[in-house]
Amino acid sequence: MLGDSVVAMRWSVVLPVFNEADYLPRTLASLAAQDAPFRLILVDNGSTDGCIEDARRQIEAAGMTATILSEPRPGQVHALRRGLGEVATEFVAVCDADTLYPPHYLSAAMRLFDRHGPACVAACAWLAPERPGRLRRLARAAHRLGAARLMPRQNHTSGAAQTFRSAALAEAGSYDPAIWPYVLKDHEVMHRVLQRGRQAYAADLWCISSERRADRRKVRWTLAERLRYHFTPFARKTDFFHHWLGPRFAGRGQADTVLRDQSWTNAGAAA
């Protein structure tokens, strides 16, 4: 454990990592710059590229309060469950190792939780585009924030951009391979959490997720599945996930472990 002295803080950040030497340093630098105190829980999911050793040195140099754990079972869902089991703070942010978080990320989420009170169980960020462009950014924000207003009981963002009231996430069962071992686990877990309250979005709560994965066919749903998700009433969404979508993902081999396929590495080398 690094930074063993625990000060009163409201936030934990859970960061699962698998072979992210090219991206993790920037993510850690963005987290180190946060203007709200937090405890980092980094979970190594079997990395072999030296990124964890580098991360340890970077964390120590930045003076971050951090715990580095190991989860040998392959799959981000296992790493998330391991890390979330260590959370003892009021709020938790689930972050990705290839995502950049602005310095106000945690404080902006905290303002939403405080403004909306205990009934607010999740504060979610919209994903700003990695490529620059004011119009592109405005369009992305308008799309996500508009969708969240129109369909407030659905998920509209990536798991890299979700923050939770920790107690609500734990009561909902958290990330758990026994509940949902497939891709799109961020959508399924949000459905369970929203059975305990509501979510909030805001224009100033955003992050920048890497667009490095060119081929997402293995990790996404079809247009028909997405439309069915949108039009299924909230009261029927549990059946949608566990009796309809889950079996389809199982049949296509879309287990959570497909996220470990870093095909962009080879594509980048060939370019």
Coordinates of C-alpha atoms in Angstrom, one line a residue:
M1 CA 0.0 0.0 0.0
L2 CA 1.2 3.5 -0.9
G3 CA 0.2 6.6 1.0
D4 CA -1.0 4.6 4.0
S5 CA -2.2 7.7 6.0
V6 CA -5.8 8.1 5.2
V7 CA -7.2 11.6 5.5
A8 CA -10.9 12.4 5.5
M9 CA -11.9 12.2 1.9
R10 CA -15.1 11.5 0.0
W11 CA -13.7 9.8 -3.1
S12 CA -12.1 6.6 -4.2
V13 CA -11.1 6.0 -7.8
V14 CA -10.9 2.4 -9.0
L15 CA -8.7 1.9 -12.0
P16 CA -8.4 -1.6 -13.6
V17 CA -5.2 -2.0 -15.7
F18 CA -4.1 -4.5 -18.3
N19 CA -1.0 -3.7 -20.4
E20 CA -1.4 0.0 -20.7
A21 CA 2.2 1.2 -20.8
D22 CA 1.4 3.7 -23.7
Y23 CA -1.7 5.3 -22.1
L24 CA -1.6 4.8 -18.3
P25 CA 1.0 7.5 -17.5
R26 CA -1.3 10.2 -19.0
T27 CA -4.3 8.9 -17.2
L28 CA -2.4 8.9 -13.9
A29 CA -1.1 12.4 -14.5
S30 CA -4.7 13.6 -15.1
L31 CA -5.9 11.9 -11.9
A32 CA -2.9 13.3 -9.9
A33 CA -4.1 16.8 -10.9
Q34 CA -7.6 16.4 -9.4
D35 CA -8.7 19.3 -7.2
A36 CA -10.6 17.0 -4.8
P37 CA -8.8 14.5 -2.6
F38 CA -9.2 10.8 -3.3
R39 CA -7.8 7.4 -2.8
L40 CA -6.6 5.6 -5.9
I41 CA -7.2 1.8 -6.1
L42 CA -5.3 0.5 -9.0
V43 CA -5.9 -3.1 -9.9
D44 CA -3.4 -5.0 -12.0
N45 CA -5.2 -7.5 -14.1
G46 CA -2.2 -9.5 -15.2
S47 CA -0.1 -6.9 -17.0
T48 CA 3.2 -8.0 -18.6
D49 CA 4.4 -4.8 -20.2
G50 CA 6.0 -3.1 -17.1
C51 CA 3.2 -0.6 -16.8
I52 CA 2.5 -1.4 -13.2
E53 CA 6.1 -0.9 -12.1
D54 CA 6.2 2.4 -13.9
A55 CA 2.8 3.4 -12.3
R56 CA 4.1 2.7 -8.9
R57 CA 7.0 5.1 -9.4
Q58 CA 4.7 7.7 -10.9
I59 CA 2.3 7.4 -8.0
E60 CA 5.0 7.8 -5.4
A61 CA 6.5 10.8 -7.2
A62 CA 3.1 12.5 -7.3
G63 CA 2.5 11.8 -3.6
M64 CA -0.9 10.1 -4.4
T65 CA -2.8 8.2 -1.8
A66 CA -3.0 4.8 -3.5
T67 CA -3.3 1.1 -3.1
I68 CA -2.1 -1.3 -5.8
L69 CA -3.9 -4.6 -6.0
S70 CA -3.5 -7.7 -8.1
E71 CA -6.4 -9.6 -9.7
P72 CA -5.1 -12.6 -11.6
R73 CA -8.5 -13.7 -13.1
P74 CA -8.6 -12.2 -16.6
G75 CA -11.3 -9.8 -17.3
Q76 CA -12.0 -6.2 -16.4
V77 CA -15.1 -7.2 -14.4
H78 CA -13.0 -9.3 -12.1
A79 CA -10.6 -6.4 -11.6
L80 CA -13.4 -3.9 -10.9
R81 CA -15.0 -6.2 -8.4
R82 CA -11.7 -6.6 -6.6
G83 CA -11.1 -2.9 -6.5
L84 CA -14.6 -1.9 -5.6
G85 CA -14.5 -4.3 -2.6
E86 CA -11.8 -2.0 -1.1
V87 CA -13.9 1.2 -1.3
A88 CA -14.7 2.8 2.0
T89 CA -15.6 6.3 0.8
E90 CA -18.9 8.0 0.2
F91 CA -18.3 8.2 -3.6
V92 CA -16.4 6.1 -6.1
A93 CA -15.3 6.9 -9.7
V94 CA -14.7 4.0 -12.1
C95 CA -12.0 5.1 -14.5
D96 CA -10.3 3.6 -17.5
A97 CA -6.5 3.5 -18.0
D98 CA -6.7 5.2 -21.5
T99 CA -9.0 8.1 -20.4
L100 CA -8.0 11.7 -19.5
Y101 CA -9.9 13.4 -16.6
P102 CA -9.9 17.2 -16.3
P103 CA -8.8 18.5 -12.9
H104 CA -12.3 19.4 -11.8
Y105 CA -13.7 15.9 -12.7
L106 CA -14.3 14.6 -9.2
S107 CA -15.4 18.0 -7.8
A108 CA -17.9 18.5 -10.6
A109 CA -19.4 15.0 -9.9
M110 CA -19.4 15.8 -6.1
R111 CA -21.4 19.0 -6.8
L112 CA -24.1 17.0 -8.6
F113 CA -24.3 14.5 -5.8
D114 CA -24.6 17.3 -3.2
R115 CA -27.1 19.3 -5.3
H116 CA -29.5 16.4 -5.9
G117 CA -29.1 14.8 -2.5
P118 CA -29.2 11.1 -1.4
A119 CA -31.7 10.2 -4.2
C120 CA -28.9 10.8 -6.7
V121 CA -27.0 7.5 -6.9
A122 CA -24.9 8.2 -10.0
A123 CA -23.2 11.2 -11.6
C124 CA -22.1 10.5 -15.2
A125 CA -19.8 12.3 -17.5
W126 CA -20.2 12.8 -21.2
L127 CA -17.2 11.7 -23.4
A128 CA -15.5 14.6 -25.1
P129 CA -13.9 13.7 -28.4
E130 CA -10.2 12.9 -28.5
R131 CA -9.7 14.9 -31.7
P132 CA -9.9 18.7 -31.3
G133 CA -12.7 20.8 -32.7
R134 CA -15.2 23.0 -30.9
L135 CA -18.2 22.1 -33.1
R136 CA -17.5 18.4 -32.7
R137 CA -17.3 18.8 -28.9
L138 CA -20.5 20.9 -28.7
A139 CA -22.4 18.3 -30.8
R140 CA -21.1 15.5 -28.6
A141 CA -22.2 17.3 -25.4
A142 CA -25.6 18.2 -26.8
H143 CA -26.3 14.7 -27.9
R144 CA -25.4 13.0 -24.6
L145 CA -27.0 15.6 -22.4
G146 CA -30.1 15.7 -24.5
A147 CA -30.4 11.9 -24.5
A148 CA -30.0 11.9 -20.7
R149 CA -32.9 14.3 -20.3
L150 CA -35.2 12.4 -22.6
M151 CA -34.3 9.0 -21.2
P152 CA -33.2 9.5 -17.6
R153 CA -33.5 5.9 -16.6
Q154 CA -31.0 4.6 -19.1
N155 CA -27.2 4.7 -19.3
H156 CA -25.8 7.2 -21.8
T157 CA -22.1 7.0 -21.3
S158 CA -19.1 4.6 -20.9
G159 CA -18.0 2.8 -17.8
A160 CA -15.0 5.1 -17.9
A161 CA -17.2 8.1 -17.1
Q162 CA -19.4 6.7 -14.3
T163 CA -19.3 7.8 -10.7
F164 CA -21.5 6.3 -8.0
R165 CA -22.7 6.8 -4.5
S166 CA -20.7 3.9 -3.1
A167 CA -23.5 2.4 -0.9
A168 CA -26.0 2.4 -3.8
L169 CA -23.5 0.6 -6.1
A170 CA -22.7 -2.0 -3.4
E171 CA -26.5 -2.6 -2.6
A172 CA -27.1 -3.1 -6.4
G173 CA -24.5 -5.9 -6.4
S174 CA -21.7 -3.9 -7.9
Y175 CA -19.7 -5.2 -10.9
D176 CA -20.0 -9.0 -10.7
P177 CA -19.2 -11.7 -13.2
A178 CA -21.8 -13.9 -11.6
I179 CA -24.4 -11.3 -12.5
W180 CA -23.1 -10.0 -15.9
P181 CA -20.0 -11.5 -17.4
Y182 CA -20.4 -9.9 -20.8
V183 CA -19.5 -6.6 -22.6
L184 CA -21.7 -3.5 -22.0
K185 CA -21.5 -4.2 -18.3
D186 CA -21.6 -0.5 -17.7
H187 CA -25.2 -0.4 -19.1
E188 CA -26.3 -3.5 -17.0
V189 CA -24.8 -2.3 -13.8
M190 CA -26.3 1.2 -14.2
H191 CA -29.8 -0.4 -14.6
R192 CA -29.4 -2.1 -11.3
V193 CA -28.1 1.1 -9.6
L194 CA -31.0 3.2 -11.0
Q195 CA -33.4 0.9 -9.3
R196 CA -32.2 2.7 -6.1
G197 CA -32.3 6.3 -7.3
R198 CA -31.6 8.6 -10.2
Q199 CA -28.6 9.8 -12.1
A200 CA -27.3 13.2 -13.0
Y201 CA -25.4 14.7 -16.0
A202 CA -24.0 18.2 -16.4
A203 CA -22.2 20.2 -19.1
D204 CA -19.1 20.6 -16.9
L205 CA -18.8 16.9 -16.1
W206 CA -16.8 15.3 -19.0
C207 CA -13.7 13.3 -19.8
I208 CA -11.7 12.4 -22.9
S209 CA -11.8 8.7 -23.8
S210 CA -9.3 7.3 -26.3
E211 CA -10.6 6.5 -29.7
R212 CA -7.8 4.1 -30.4
R213 CA -10.0 1.0 -31.0
A214 CA -10.8 1.1 -34.7
D215 CA -12.8 -2.2 -34.8
R216 CA -15.5 -2.4 -32.1
R217 CA -17.6 -5.2 -33.5
K218 CA -16.5 -7.6 -30.8
V219 CA -17.4 -5.2 -27.9
R220 CA -20.7 -3.6 -29.0
W221 CA -24.3 -4.5 -29.6
T222 CA -26.2 -4.4 -32.9
L223 CA -28.5 -1.6 -34.0
A224 CA -31.5 -3.8 -33.3
E225 CA -30.3 -4.6 -29.8
R226 CA -29.6 -0.9 -29.1
L227 CA -33.0 0.1 -30.3
R228 CA -34.7 -2.6 -28.2
Y229 CA -32.7 -1.3 -25.1
H230 CA -34.0 2.2 -25.7
F231 CA -37.6 1.2 -26.2
T232 CA -37.9 -1.4 -23.4
P233 CA -39.7 0.1 -20.4
F234 CA -37.5 0.4 -17.3
A235 CA -39.7 -2.1 -15.4
R236 CA -38.8 -4.7 -18.1
K237 CA -35.1 -4.0 -18.5
T238 CA -34.0 -6.7 -16.1
D239 CA -35.6 -9.3 -18.4
F240 CA -34.1 -7.5 -21.4
F241 CA -30.6 -7.9 -20.0
H242 CA -30.8 -11.3 -18.4
H243 CA -33.2 -13.2 -20.6
W244 CA -32.7 -11.6 -24.0
L245 CA -29.4 -9.7 -24.4
G246 CA -27.2 -11.9 -22.2
P247 CA -28.0 -15.1 -24.2
R248 CA -27.3 -13.3 -27.4
F249 CA -23.9 -12.1 -26.2
A250 CA -23.1 -15.5 -24.9
G251 CA -23.9 -17.0 -28.3
R252 CA -21.6 -14.5 -30.0
G253 CA -18.8 -15.0 -27.6
Q254 CA -18.9 -11.5 -26.2
A255 CA -17.7 -12.2 -22.8
D256 CA -16.0 -9.3 -20.9
T257 CA -12.6 -10.8 -21.7
V258 CA -12.8 -9.7 -25.3
L259 CA -11.9 -6.3 -24.0
R260 CA -8.4 -7.6 -23.5
D261 CA -7.9 -7.9 -27.3
Q262 CA -5.7 -4.9 -27.9
S263 CA -5.8 -5.2 -31.7
W264 CA -5.0 -1.5 -32.1
T265 CA -1.4 -2.3 -31.1
N266 CA -0.7 -4.4 -34.1
A267 CA -2.7 -2.0 -36.3
G268 CA -0.5 0.9 -35.1
A269 CA 2.7 -1.0 -35.7
A270 CA 1.6 -1.8 -39.2
A271 CA 0.7 1.8 -40.0

